[in-house]
Amino acid sequence: MVVSVEYIPMTPIEYPDEDGKPMAESDQTREYLLYSVKVLGTYFQNRPDVYVSGNLFIYYEQGIPESVVAPDVFVIFGVENRQRRSYKTWEENGKTPDFVLEITSKSTRSKDQGAKKGIYAFLGVGEYYQYDPTGDYLNPPLQGLRLVDGNYFPVVTTTLADGTVSLPSEVLGLELRLKEGKMRFYDPATSQTLLSFEEQASARQAAEQARQAAEEKAQRLAAKLKELNIDPDDI
């Protein structure tokens, strides 16, 4: 007897690249998200094995699209530095983020301090930082956690002489600094703050203006000395 078996095609599991929600709920949140992704991407640009991204879906259980998280900013060591529409851990040798930064807000605070914190610990995220640009929901506004034996413990905070709050990131080899409510990454090896392209352009413009002002001042001084029959080159 011939038994006829009906073939039922398997429906491919979909892993969406977006959820239709805006990237950030406020200008401040978006500003720091973009700043962090850009400067960290530039800092690690010569490392082909370091992936920096943000606001990207990370799927961490194959076959279960609901097992997803989207950190504001994250860094992963040991994977190819290339663009992705989403990040699936089973396609990346099981690698999960080593560093995460959430730009927290009124609407995300409970998730950032609750569900996401648990997920990041489960995924083995070595360092989890939170920053509240408005200073309304986190006290202090910049906080860091480091994973030790599966549990998060606070990163020691240092307050510098000028009031700047500094938290070291062992994972990145950088510091997260908060000065007058403004968060920036700082490289202790070069004693330089990591600036955005706009900040770099502004700094170059300010330096050029200062150079021109000094040159004009020197020219005026030379002209005055000549009026007094003094050769500037003799001074």
C-alpha positions as a LaTeX table, in Angstrom:
\begin{tabular}{lrrr}
\hline
Residue & $x$ (\AA) & $y$ (\AA) & $z$ (\AA) \\
\hline
Met1 & 0.00 & 0.00 & 0.00 \\
Val2 & 1.28 & 3.42 & $-0.94$ \\
Val3 & 0.92 & 6.04 & 1.76 \\
Ser4 & 0.64 & 9.59 & 0.52 \\
Val5 & 2.27 & 12.17 & 2.77 \\
Glu6 & 1.33 & 15.80 & 2.23 \\
Tyr7 & 4.34 & 18.13 & 2.12 \\
Ile8 & 3.93 & 21.16 & 4.33 \\
Pro9 & 6.59 & 23.79 & 3.58 \\
Met10 & 8.34 & 25.33 & 6.55 \\
Thr11 & 7.77 & 29.04 & 6.96 \\
Pro12 & 11.11 & 30.80 & 7.40 \\
Ile13 & 11.55 & 32.48 & 10.76 \\
Glu14 & 11.75 & 36.23 & 10.37 \\
Tyr15 & 14.13 & 38.38 & 12.37 \\
Pro16 & 13.00 & 42.00 & 11.81 \\
Asp17 & 15.60 & 44.72 & 11.43 \\
Glu18 & 13.42 & 47.37 & 13.04 \\
Asp19 & 10.30 & 47.77 & 15.14 \\
Gly20 & 8.99 & 50.99 & 13.64 \\
Lys21 & 9.79 & 52.99 & 16.76 \\
Pro22 & 11.92 & 56.15 & 16.62 \\
Met23 & 15.64 & 55.82 & 17.35 \\
Ala24 & 15.42 & 58.05 & 20.42 \\
Glu25 & 12.72 & 59.90 & 22.30 \\
Ser26 & 14.57 & 63.22 & 22.56 \\
Asp27 & 17.25 & 65.29 & 20.88 \\
Gln28 & 19.59 & 64.80 & 23.85 \\
Thr29 & 19.25 & 61.03 & 23.78 \\
Arg30 & 19.89 & 60.92 & 20.04 \\
Glu31 & 22.83 & 63.32 & 20.36 \\
Tyr32 & 24.70 & 61.14 & 22.85 \\
Leu33 & 23.83 & 57.93 & 21.03 \\
Leu34 & 25.28 & 59.25 & 17.78 \\
Tyr35 & 28.29 & 60.81 & 19.52 \\
Ser36 & 29.17 & 57.55 & 21.28 \\
Val37 & 28.83 & 55.33 & 18.20 \\
Lys38 & 30.85 & 57.75 & 16.05 \\
Val39 & 33.76 & 58.38 & 18.41 \\
Leu40 & 34.08 & 54.74 & 19.46 \\
Gly41 & 33.90 & 53.68 & 15.82 \\
Thr42 & 36.70 & 56.12 & 15.01 \\
Tyr43 & 38.73 & 55.03 & 18.04 \\
Phe44 & 38.60 & 51.37 & 16.94 \\
Gln45 & 38.65 & 52.01 & 13.18 \\
Asn46 & 42.01 & 50.28 & 12.73 \\
Arg47 & 40.82 & 47.17 & 14.54 \\
Pro48 & 39.20 & 44.78 & 12.00 \\
Asp49 & 38.10 & 42.55 & 14.90 \\
Val50 & 36.08 & 45.19 & 16.79 \\
Tyr51 & 32.45 & 45.96 & 15.94 \\
Val52 & 30.86 & 49.18 & 17.19 \\
Ser53 & 27.19 & 49.91 & 16.67 \\
Gly54 & 24.05 & 51.17 & 18.33 \\
Asn55 & 20.26 & 50.93 & 18.26 \\
Leu56 & 20.64 & 47.64 & 16.41 \\
Phe57 & 18.68 & 44.45 & 17.11 \\
Ile58 & 20.78 & 41.72 & 18.74 \\
Tyr59 & 19.13 & 38.28 & 18.46 \\
Tyr60 & 20.56 & 35.87 & 21.00 \\
Glu61 & 18.51 & 32.66 & 20.60 \\
Gln62 & 18.19 & 31.03 & 17.20 \\
Gly63 & 14.61 & 30.28 & 16.25 \\
Ile64 & 13.16 & 32.65 & 18.86 \\
Pro65 & 12.80 & 36.15 & 17.37 \\
Glu66 & 11.40 & 37.39 & 20.68 \\
Ser67 & 14.83 & 36.88 & 22.24 \\
Val68 & 16.11 & 40.24 & 21.11 \\
Val69 & 17.59 & 43.36 & 22.67 \\
Ala70 & 18.67 & 46.66 & 21.12 \\
Pro71 & 21.36 & 48.49 & 23.12 \\
Asp72 & 21.80 & 52.19 & 22.45 \\
Val73 & 25.56 & 51.72 & 22.08 \\
Phe74 & 27.61 & 48.53 & 22.12 \\
Val75 & 31.08 & 47.22 & 21.35 \\
Ile76 & 31.97 & 43.61 & 20.51 \\
Phe77 & 35.52 & 42.31 & 20.35 \\
Gly78 & 36.46 & 39.30 & 18.25 \\
Val79 & 34.03 & 39.73 & 15.35 \\
Glu80 & 34.41 & 41.28 & 11.91 \\
Asn81 & 34.15 & 45.03 & 11.70 \\
Arg82 & 31.47 & 45.36 & 9.00 \\
Gln83 & 27.98 & 46.77 & 8.61 \\
Arg84 & 25.01 & 44.61 & 9.58 \\
Arg85 & 21.24 & 45.03 & 9.41 \\
Ser86 & 20.92 & 43.07 & 12.65 \\
Tyr87 & 23.25 & 40.98 & 14.80 \\
Lys88 & 22.57 & 37.26 & 15.30 \\
Thr89 & 24.85 & 35.67 & 17.88 \\
Trp90 & 24.69 & 32.18 & 16.32 \\
Glu91 & 26.15 & 33.64 & 13.10 \\
Glu92 & 28.98 & 35.30 & 15.05 \\
Asn93 & 30.42 & 32.30 & 16.91 \\
Gly94 & 28.24 & 33.10 & 19.90 \\
Lys95 & 29.90 & 36.45 & 20.53 \\
Thr96 & 27.83 & 38.94 & 22.53 \\
Pro97 & 28.57 & 42.57 & 23.44 \\
Asp98 & 31.52 & 43.25 & 25.72 \\
Phe99 & 30.42 & 46.82 & 26.46 \\
Val100 & 26.98 & 48.43 & 26.49 \\
Leu101 & 25.89 & 52.01 & 27.10 \\
Glu102 & 22.23 & 52.92 & 27.50 \\
Ile103 & 21.19 & 56.57 & 27.20 \\
Thr104 & 18.42 & 56.24 & 29.74 \\
Ser105 & 15.26 & 58.33 & 29.92 \\
Lys106 & 11.89 & 58.50 & 31.63 \\
Ser107 & 10.35 & 55.97 & 29.26 \\
Thr108 & 13.27 & 53.51 & 29.25 \\
Arg109 & 14.46 & 53.73 & 32.86 \\
Ser110 & 12.55 & 50.69 & 34.12 \\
Lys111 & 13.76 & 48.51 & 31.24 \\
Asp112 & 17.33 & 49.78 & 31.46 \\
Gln113 & 17.54 & 49.02 & 35.17 \\
Gly114 & 15.38 & 45.90 & 35.11 \\
Ala115 & 14.83 & 43.64 & 32.10 \\
Lys116 & 17.81 & 44.83 & 30.07 \\
Lys117 & 20.14 & 44.55 & 33.04 \\
Gly118 & 19.10 & 40.93 & 33.47 \\
Ile119 & 19.50 & 40.18 & 29.77 \\
Tyr120 & 22.96 & 41.75 & 29.65 \\
Ala121 & 24.07 & 39.72 & 32.65 \\
Phe122 & 22.66 & 36.58 & 31.02 \\
Leu123 & 24.56 & 37.39 & 27.81 \\
Gly124 & 27.78 & 38.00 & 29.71 \\
Val125 & 28.13 & 41.69 & 28.85 \\
Gly126 & 31.30 & 42.63 & 30.75 \\
Glu127 & 30.44 & 46.27 & 31.34 \\
Tyr128 & 27.05 & 47.98 & 31.39 \\
Tyr129 & 26.90 & 51.76 & 31.66 \\
Gln130 & 23.89 & 54.06 & 31.94 \\
Tyr131 & 23.78 & 57.81 & 31.33 \\
Asp132 & 20.87 & 60.16 & 31.96 \\
Pro133 & 21.47 & 63.39 & 29.96 \\
Thr134 & 18.78 & 65.30 & 31.85 \\
Gly135 & 19.88 & 64.13 & 35.30 \\
Asp136 & 16.23 & 63.61 & 36.23 \\
Tyr137 & 16.11 & 59.83 & 36.54 \\
Leu138 & 19.55 & 58.58 & 37.56 \\
Asn139 & 21.46 & 59.75 & 40.61 \\
Pro140 & 24.31 & 60.06 & 39.82 \\
Pro141 & 23.52 & 60.62 & 36.11 \\
Leu142 & 26.42 & 58.43 & 34.95 \\
Gln143 & 26.71 & 54.92 & 36.39 \\
Gly144 & 28.67 & 51.83 & 35.47 \\
Leu145 & 28.39 & 48.13 & 36.30 \\
Arg146 & 31.01 & 45.43 & 35.83 \\
Leu147 & 30.15 & 41.74 & 35.58 \\
Val148 & 31.86 & 39.51 & 38.16 \\
Asp149 & 30.90 & 35.82 & 38.41 \\
Gly150 & 27.57 & 36.47 & 36.71 \\
Asn151 & 26.59 & 39.44 & 38.85 \\
Tyr152 & 26.92 & 43.18 & 38.30 \\
Phe153 & 28.85 & 45.35 & 40.73 \\
Pro154 & 29.23 & 49.16 & 40.59 \\
Val155 & 32.27 & 50.62 & 38.86 \\
Val156 & 34.25 & 52.82 & 41.25 \\
Thr157 & 33.68 & 56.51 & 40.51 \\
Thr158 & 36.43 & 59.14 & 40.85 \\
Thr159 & 35.77 & 62.86 & 41.18 \\
Leu160 & 38.59 & 65.00 & 39.80 \\
Ala161 & 39.75 & 68.34 & 41.21 \\
Asp162 & 37.64 & 70.32 & 38.73 \\
Gly163 & 34.50 & 68.37 & 39.62 \\
Thr164 & 34.65 & 66.03 & 36.63 \\
Val165 & 33.27 & 62.56 & 37.40 \\
Ser166 & 35.30 & 59.74 & 35.87 \\
Leu167 & 34.47 & 56.05 & 35.48 \\
Pro168 & 37.07 & 53.71 & 33.94 \\
Ser169 & 36.17 & 51.13 & 31.33 \\
Glu170 & 38.53 & 48.17 & 31.51 \\
Val171 & 36.93 & 46.71 & 28.39 \\
Leu172 & 37.50 & 49.77 & 26.21 \\
Gly173 & 40.69 & 51.07 & 27.81 \\
Leu174 & 38.94 & 54.43 & 28.08 \\
Glu175 & 37.17 & 56.51 & 30.70 \\
Leu176 & 33.62 & 57.82 & 30.66 \\
Arg177 & 33.68 & 61.34 & 32.04 \\
Leu178 & 30.90 & 63.64 & 33.15 \\
Lys179 & 31.59 & 67.37 & 33.35 \\
Glu180 & 28.82 & 69.87 & 33.97 \\
Gly181 & 26.31 & 67.21 & 32.96 \\
Lys182 & 28.00 & 66.46 & 29.64 \\
Met183 & 29.29 & 62.92 & 29.02 \\
Arg184 & 32.38 & 62.29 & 26.93 \\
Phe185 & 34.84 & 59.43 & 26.40 \\
Tyr186 & 38.40 & 60.14 & 27.47 \\
Asp187 & 41.61 & 58.37 & 26.46 \\
Pro188 & 44.00 & 58.24 & 29.46 \\
Ala189 & 46.85 & 57.06 & 27.20 \\
Thr190 & 46.85 & 60.34 & 25.26 \\
Ser191 & 45.15 & 62.56 & 27.86 \\
Gln192 & 42.65 & 63.51 & 25.16 \\
Thr193 & 38.87 & 63.68 & 25.14 \\
Leu194 & 37.30 & 61.86 & 22.18 \\
Leu195 & 35.55 & 64.59 & 20.20 \\
Ser196 & 32.86 & 64.33 & 17.58 \\
Phe197 & 33.62 & 65.54 & 14.05 \\
Glu198 & 31.70 & 68.73 & 14.79 \\
Glu199 & 33.67 & 69.32 & 17.98 \\
Gln200 & 36.95 & 68.66 & 16.17 \\
Ala201 & 36.00 & 71.17 & 13.48 \\
Ser202 & 35.04 & 73.72 & 16.12 \\
Ala203 & 38.33 & 73.18 & 17.96 \\
Arg204 & 40.32 & 73.62 & 14.74 \\
Gln205 & 38.40 & 76.80 & 13.97 \\
Ala206 & 39.06 & 78.17 & 17.46 \\
Ala207 & 42.77 & 77.35 & 17.15 \\
Glu208 & 42.96 & 79.08 & 13.77 \\
Gln209 & 41.19 & 82.15 & 15.13 \\
Ala210 & 43.61 & 82.26 & 18.07 \\
Arg211 & 46.57 & 81.95 & 15.67 \\
Gln212 & 45.28 & 84.78 & 13.51 \\
Ala213 & 44.64 & 86.97 & 16.55 \\
Ala214 & 48.19 & 86.35 & 17.84 \\
Glu215 & 49.63 & 87.12 & 14.40 \\
Glu216 & 47.67 & 90.38 & 14.13 \\
Lys217 & 48.78 & 91.37 & 17.63 \\
Ala218 & 52.42 & 90.71 & 16.71 \\
Gln219 & 52.05 & 92.82 & 13.57 \\
Arg220 & 50.57 & 95.72 & 15.53 \\
Leu221 & 53.39 & 95.49 & 18.07 \\
Ala222 & 56.02 & 95.48 & 15.31 \\
Ala223 & 54.43 & 98.53 & 13.70 \\
Lys224 & 54.41 & 100.38 & 17.02 \\
Leu225 & 58.08 & 99.58 & 17.62 \\
Lys226 & 58.97 & 100.89 & 14.18 \\
Glu227 & 57.17 & 104.14 & 15.02 \\
Leu228 & 59.55 & 104.41 & 17.96 \\
Asn229 & 62.53 & 103.73 & 15.68 \\
Ile230 & 63.03 & 100.31 & 17.24 \\
Asp231 & 63.76 & 97.37 & 14.99 \\
Pro232 & 61.54 & 94.45 & 16.15 \\
Asp233 & 64.24 & 92.01 & 15.04 \\
Asp234 & 66.65 & 93.54 & 17.57 \\
Ile235 & 64.39 & 92.61 & 20.48 \\
\hline
\end{tabular}
